[in-house]
Coordinates of C-alpha atoms in Angstrom, one line a residue:
Chain A
M1275 CA -63.9 42.5 20.1
K1276 CA -60.9 44.5 21.3
I1277 CA -57.3 43.6 20.9
Y1278 CA -54.3 45.5 22.3
I1279 CA -51.6 45.9 19.8
N1280 CA -48.4 47.6 20.8
G1281 CA -50.2 49.1 23.7
Q1282 CA -53.0 50.5 21.6
Q1283 CA -56.6 49.2 21.7
K1284 CA -58.0 48.2 18.3
S1285 CA -61.6 47.2 17.7
F1286 CA -62.6 44.5 15.2
E1287 CA -66.1 43.4 14.1
A1288 CA -65.2 39.7 14.0
T1289 CA -65.3 37.7 17.2
E1290 CA -62.0 36.0 16.3
I1291 CA -59.4 36.7 13.7
C1292 CA -56.4 34.7 12.6
L1293 CA -53.0 36.2 13.1
T1294 CA -52.0 36.0 9.4
T1295 CA -55.1 37.9 8.4
L1296 CA -54.5 40.5 11.1
I1297 CA -50.9 41.2 10.0
E1298 CA -52.0 41.5 6.4
K1299 CA -54.6 44.1 7.5
L1300 CA -52.3 46.1 9.8
A1301 CA -48.8 45.8 8.5
P1302 CA -49.0 44.6 4.9
N1303 CA -45.5 45.9 3.9
E1304 CA -43.6 44.9 7.0
K1305 CA -41.2 42.2 5.9
K1306 CA -39.2 41.5 9.0
F1307 CA -40.9 41.5 12.4
A1308 CA -41.4 39.4 15.5
I1309 CA -44.6 38.9 17.5
E1310 CA -45.3 38.3 21.1
Y1311 CA -48.8 37.0 21.8
N1312 CA -50.1 37.4 25.4
G1313 CA -46.5 37.4 26.6
E1314 CA -45.2 34.5 24.5
I1315 CA -43.1 34.6 21.4
I1316 CA -45.0 33.1 18.5
S1317 CA -43.2 31.8 15.4
K1318 CA -44.4 32.7 11.9
G1319 CA -45.3 29.1 11.2
N1320 CA -47.9 29.3 13.9
F1321 CA -49.6 32.5 12.7
P1322 CA -52.3 30.7 10.6
Q1323 CA -53.4 28.5 13.6
T1324 CA -53.4 31.4 16.0
F1325 CA -56.9 33.0 16.5
L1326 CA -57.1 36.2 18.4
R1327 CA -59.9 36.8 20.8
D1328 CA -61.3 39.7 22.8
G1329 CA -58.7 41.1 25.3
D1330 CA -55.7 39.5 23.7
K1331 CA -52.4 41.4 23.7
L1332 CA -49.9 41.6 20.8
E1333 CA -46.5 43.2 20.5
I1334 CA -45.2 43.5 17.0
V1335 CA -41.5 44.6 16.9
I1336 CA -38.9 45.4 14.2
A1337 CA -35.2 46.3 14.2
V1338 CA -34.4 50.0 14.2
G1339 CA -31.2 52.0 14.3
G1340 CA -29.6 51.9 17.8
G1341 CA -26.3 51.9 19.6
Chain B
M261 CA -1.8 41.4 10.9
E262 CA -2.6 37.8 9.8
S263 CA -2.4 36.1 13.2
D264 CA -4.0 38.9 15.3
K265 CA -7.5 37.4 15.3
F266 CA -10.5 38.9 17.0
L267 CA -12.8 36.1 18.1
I268 CA -16.3 36.5 19.5
A269 CA -18.5 33.5 20.4
G270 CA -16.5 31.3 18.1
K271 CA -16.4 33.6 15.1
H272 CA -13.5 35.5 13.7
Y273 CA -13.7 39.1 12.7
L274 CA -11.3 41.3 10.9
S275 CA -12.5 44.6 12.3
R276 CA -12.2 45.4 16.0
L277 CA -14.6 48.4 15.6
L278 CA -18.2 47.7 16.4
V279 CA -20.7 50.4 15.5
G280 CA -24.3 51.4 16.3
T281 CA -26.9 52.3 13.7
G282 CA -28.7 55.1 15.6
K283 CA -28.8 58.9 15.3
Y284 CA -27.9 59.1 11.6
K285 CA -29.7 61.5 9.2
D286 CA -31.1 58.7 7.2
F287 CA -30.5 55.1 6.3
K288 CA -28.2 56.0 3.4
E289 CA -25.9 57.9 5.7
T290 CA -26.1 55.0 8.2
Q291 CA -25.1 52.6 5.4
T292 CA -22.2 54.8 4.1
A293 CA -20.8 55.5 7.6
I294 CA -20.8 51.8 8.4
Q295 CA -19.1 50.9 5.2
E296 CA -16.5 53.5 5.8
S297 CA -15.9 52.3 9.4
G298 CA -15.1 48.8 8.2
A299 CA -17.2 47.4 11.0
E300 CA -18.6 43.9 10.7
I301 CA -20.7 43.9 13.8
V302 CA -23.5 46.4 14.0
T303 CA -25.9 47.0 16.8
V304 CA -29.6 47.4 16.3
A305 CA -32.5 48.3 18.6
I306 CA -35.8 46.4 18.9
R307 CA -38.9 48.6 18.9
R308 CA -42.6 48.4 18.4
T309 CA -43.6 48.9 14.7
N310 CA -46.0 51.8 13.8
I311 CA -49.1 49.9 13.1
G312 CA -51.0 51.2 10.1
Q313 CA -48.6 54.1 9.6
N314 CA -45.6 54.7 7.3
V315 CA -46.5 51.5 5.4
K316 CA -44.0 52.3 2.7
E317 CA -41.2 53.3 5.0
E318 CA -37.8 51.8 4.3
S319 CA -36.4 49.3 6.7
L320 CA -32.9 49.5 8.2
L321 CA -32.4 45.8 7.3
D322 CA -32.6 46.8 3.6
F323 CA -29.6 49.1 4.0
I324 CA -27.5 46.9 6.3
P325 CA -27.8 43.5 4.7
K326 CA -27.8 40.6 7.1
E327 CA -25.5 38.6 4.7
K328 CA -22.8 41.2 5.0
Y329 CA -22.9 42.2 8.7
T330 CA -23.3 40.5 12.0
Y331 CA -26.3 42.0 13.8
L332 CA -26.0 42.7 17.4
P333 CA -29.5 43.4 18.8
N334 CA -29.4 45.5 22.0
T335 CA -31.6 46.1 25.0
A336 CA -31.3 49.9 25.0
G337 CA -34.0 51.4 27.0
C338 CA -34.5 48.4 29.3
Y339 CA -34.5 49.2 33.0
S340 CA -35.2 45.7 34.3
K341 CA -33.9 42.2 33.7
D342 CA -37.3 41.1 32.6
D343 CA -37.6 43.8 29.9
A344 CA -34.1 43.0 28.6
I345 CA -34.8 39.2 28.4
R346 CA -38.1 39.8 26.7
T347 CA -36.5 42.1 24.2
L348 CA -33.8 39.7 23.3
R349 CA -36.2 36.8 22.9
L350 CA -38.1 38.9 20.4
A351 CA -34.8 39.8 18.7
R352 CA -33.9 36.2 18.3
E353 CA -37.2 35.4 16.7
L354 CA -36.9 38.5 14.5
L355 CA -33.4 37.6 13.3
D356 CA -34.2 33.9 12.6
G357 CA -32.6 32.3 15.7
H358 CA -29.6 34.6 15.9
N359 CA -28.0 34.2 19.3
L360 CA -25.4 36.9 19.6
V361 CA -26.8 39.8 21.6
K362 CA -25.8 42.9 23.5
L363 CA -27.3 43.0 26.9
E364 CA -27.6 46.3 28.7
V365 CA -29.8 47.0 31.7
L366 CA -29.9 50.7 32.5
G367 CA -30.3 52.1 36.0
D368 CA -31.3 55.7 35.5
P369 CA -32.6 57.7 32.5
H370 CA -30.4 60.7 33.2
T371 CA -27.0 59.0 33.2
L372 CA -28.0 55.7 31.4
Y373 CA -25.6 54.1 33.9
P374 CA -25.9 50.3 33.9
N375 CA -27.7 48.6 36.7
V376 CA -25.2 45.8 37.2
V377 CA -27.4 43.8 39.7
E378 CA -30.1 43.4 37.1
T379 CA -27.5 42.9 34.4
V380 CA -26.0 39.9 36.2
E381 CA -29.4 38.3 36.7
A382 CA -30.5 38.9 33.1
A383 CA -27.1 37.5 31.8
K384 CA -27.6 34.3 33.8
T385 CA -31.1 33.7 32.3
L386 CA -30.0 34.5 28.7
I387 CA -27.0 32.3 28.9
K388 CA -29.2 29.4 30.1
E389 CA -31.4 30.0 27.1
G390 CA -28.5 29.7 24.7
F391 CA -27.7 33.3 24.0
D392 CA -24.2 34.5 23.3
V393 CA -24.2 37.5 25.6
M394 CA -21.9 40.6 25.0
V395 CA -22.6 42.6 28.1
Y396 CA -22.5 46.4 28.7
T397 CA -21.4 47.2 32.2
S398 CA -19.6 49.7 34.4
D399 CA -15.8 49.8 34.6
D400 CA -16.0 47.9 37.9
P401 CA -13.4 45.1 37.7
I402 CA -15.3 42.8 40.1
I403 CA -18.5 43.0 38.2
A404 CA -16.7 42.5 34.9
K405 CA -15.1 39.3 36.3
Q406 CA -18.5 38.1 37.6
L407 CA -20.0 38.6 34.2
E408 CA -17.2 36.6 32.6
D409 CA -17.6 33.8 35.2
I410 CA -21.3 33.6 34.4
G411 CA -20.4 32.9 30.8
C412 CA -20.7 36.2 28.9
C413 CA -18.8 36.0 25.7
A414 CA -17.5 39.6 25.8
I415 CA -17.4 42.2 28.5
M416 CA -18.1 45.7 27.5
P417 CA -17.3 48.3 30.1
L418 CA -18.1 52.0 29.5
A419 CA -15.4 54.5 28.9
S420 CA -17.8 57.2 30.1
L421 CA -21.6 57.8 29.9
I422 CA -23.5 56.6 26.8
G423 CA -23.5 59.4 24.1
S424 CA -21.4 61.7 26.3
G425 CA -18.2 61.7 24.2
M426 CA -16.2 62.3 27.4
G427 CA -13.6 59.7 26.5
I428 CA -11.9 57.2 28.8
L429 CA -12.4 58.4 32.4
N430 CA -10.7 55.6 34.2
P431 CA -8.0 53.9 32.1
H432 CA -6.6 52.1 35.2
N433 CA -9.9 50.3 35.8
L434 CA -9.9 49.2 32.2
E435 CA -6.4 47.9 32.6
I436 CA -7.4 45.9 35.7
I437 CA -10.4 44.5 33.7
I438 CA -8.2 43.6 30.7
D439 CA -5.6 41.9 32.9
N440 CA -8.1 39.7 34.6
A441 CA -10.1 38.7 31.6
K442 CA -10.0 35.7 29.3
V443 CA -12.8 36.9 27.1
P444 CA -12.7 40.0 24.8
I445 CA -13.0 43.3 26.5
I446 CA -14.7 45.9 24.4
V447 CA -15.0 49.5 25.4
D448 CA -18.6 50.5 24.9
A449 CA -19.9 54.0 25.3
G450 CA -18.3 57.3 25.9
V451 CA -15.7 57.5 23.1
G452 CA -15.8 61.0 21.5
T453 CA -13.1 61.1 19.0
A454 CA -10.3 59.1 17.3
S455 CA -7.8 59.6 20.1
D456 CA -10.2 58.1 22.6
A457 CA -10.4 54.9 20.5
V458 CA -6.6 54.8 20.1
I459 CA -6.2 55.0 23.9
A460 CA -8.7 52.2 24.4
M461 CA -6.8 50.0 22.0
E462 CA -3.4 50.9 23.4
L463 CA -4.6 49.9 26.8
G464 CA -5.2 46.4 25.4
C465 CA -8.9 46.4 24.8
D466 CA -9.9 43.9 22.1
G467 CA -12.3 46.3 20.4
V468 CA -14.4 49.4 20.7
L469 CA -18.1 49.8 20.2
M470 CA -19.4 53.3 19.3
N471 CA -22.3 55.1 17.8
T472 CA -22.6 58.7 18.7
A473 CA -18.9 59.6 18.2
I474 CA -19.5 58.8 14.5
A475 CA -23.2 59.8 14.0
A476 CA -22.9 63.1 15.9
A477 CA -19.7 64.2 14.2
S478 CA -20.2 67.2 11.8
K479 CA -19.1 64.8 9.0
P480 CA -20.0 61.3 10.1
I481 CA -18.6 59.6 7.0
L482 CA -15.2 61.2 7.5
M483 CA -15.3 60.3 11.3
A484 CA -16.2 56.7 10.5
G485 CA -13.0 56.4 8.4
A486 CA -11.0 58.2 11.2
M487 CA -12.3 55.7 13.7
K488 CA -11.3 52.7 11.5
K489 CA -7.7 54.0 11.3
A490 CA -7.7 54.8 15.1
I491 CA -8.7 51.3 16.0
E492 CA -6.1 49.8 13.7
S493 CA -3.4 52.2 14.8
G494 CA -4.1 51.7 18.5
R495 CA -4.1 47.9 18.1
D496 CA -0.8 48.0 16.2
A497 CA 0.7 50.2 18.9
Y498 CA -0.5 47.9 21.6
L499 CA 1.0 44.9 19.8
A500 CA 4.2 46.8 19.1
G501 CA 4.7 47.5 22.8
R502 CA 5.3 51.2 23.6
M503 CA 8.7 52.5 24.8
K504 CA 9.1 53.0 28.5
K505 CA 8.4 56.6 29.7
K506 CA 11.4 58.3 31.2
F507 CA 10.5 61.1 33.4
Y508 CA 12.6 64.2 33.5
Q509 CA 15.4 62.5 31.6
A510 CA 15.8 63.0 27.8
D511 CA 17.6 60.5 25.6
P512 CA 18.9 61.9 22.3
S513 CA 17.9 60.1 19.1
S514 CA 21.0 61.3 17.2
P515 CA 24.6 60.2 18.0
T516 CA 26.3 62.0 20.8
S517 CA 29.7 61.4 19.2
G518 CA 31.2 62.9 16.1
L519 CA 29.9 66.4 16.8
I520 CA 31.6 69.3 14.9
K521 CA 33.7 71.2 17.4

């Protein structure tokens, strides 16, 4: 299946993957981030129950320097 | 001054200087400059993380501890109300329910001039959703008042274009905005050096928000300290009340009597 993460297409062998597992795979050292899943904010408490499927869109954001 | 309190969205601050965290050489320099500036409110931007890259990269949040500073997530780079709202919803999630935000909706990538129509619409939605909105806007007194009436907790007119360092181009508009306002007026953008910050404060602004003036100085740490003093000095001068200007008429400071003849 294909998932769009921060605008980039990523392929996975599984047909569904839990959000917690995905984050551990992709950004294991990211301590502070927020996620938008198909246009909706999803809180960290809901990561384990969120299963990504083909065509899903994720935005993963962090705080950076800015004025 | 003990009684001269700076209040934003129900919280008191000692420093009237707000600073950005962008454009520094590294996080260490960001940290030192912010410490030197004495600022308590610091802006941050919200961006996509680099998936699978730079896994050991340091985070800004490690250098600017949340316990010590009030974060002000911004919407820099947003050109529509929807993008700005989306960014700040993510910021609230990222910062554990933090409601104080800086809204800016830009109109054009060359001047970064604010799109006030989109800004007003975005502000309405964000306030409805419980955000405390500090809003970047033009120095148009009518728009500034509208943004206050909507419920923005601070109005932040530009001095001149973002990152331009051109200083305060229209002090009289700022005076009109200040005179009309019941919420803090904070000059945001365009300050280039300490005298610009002093002028903003002498006009009666409640604070100044700056980034490039410090970060792009040859010695950012030194400039951060200079800005701290400028803000304090300008505020004190405003509170002290300057003397009236007398055009073409001098007034000696020394006695006119008792001169040796």
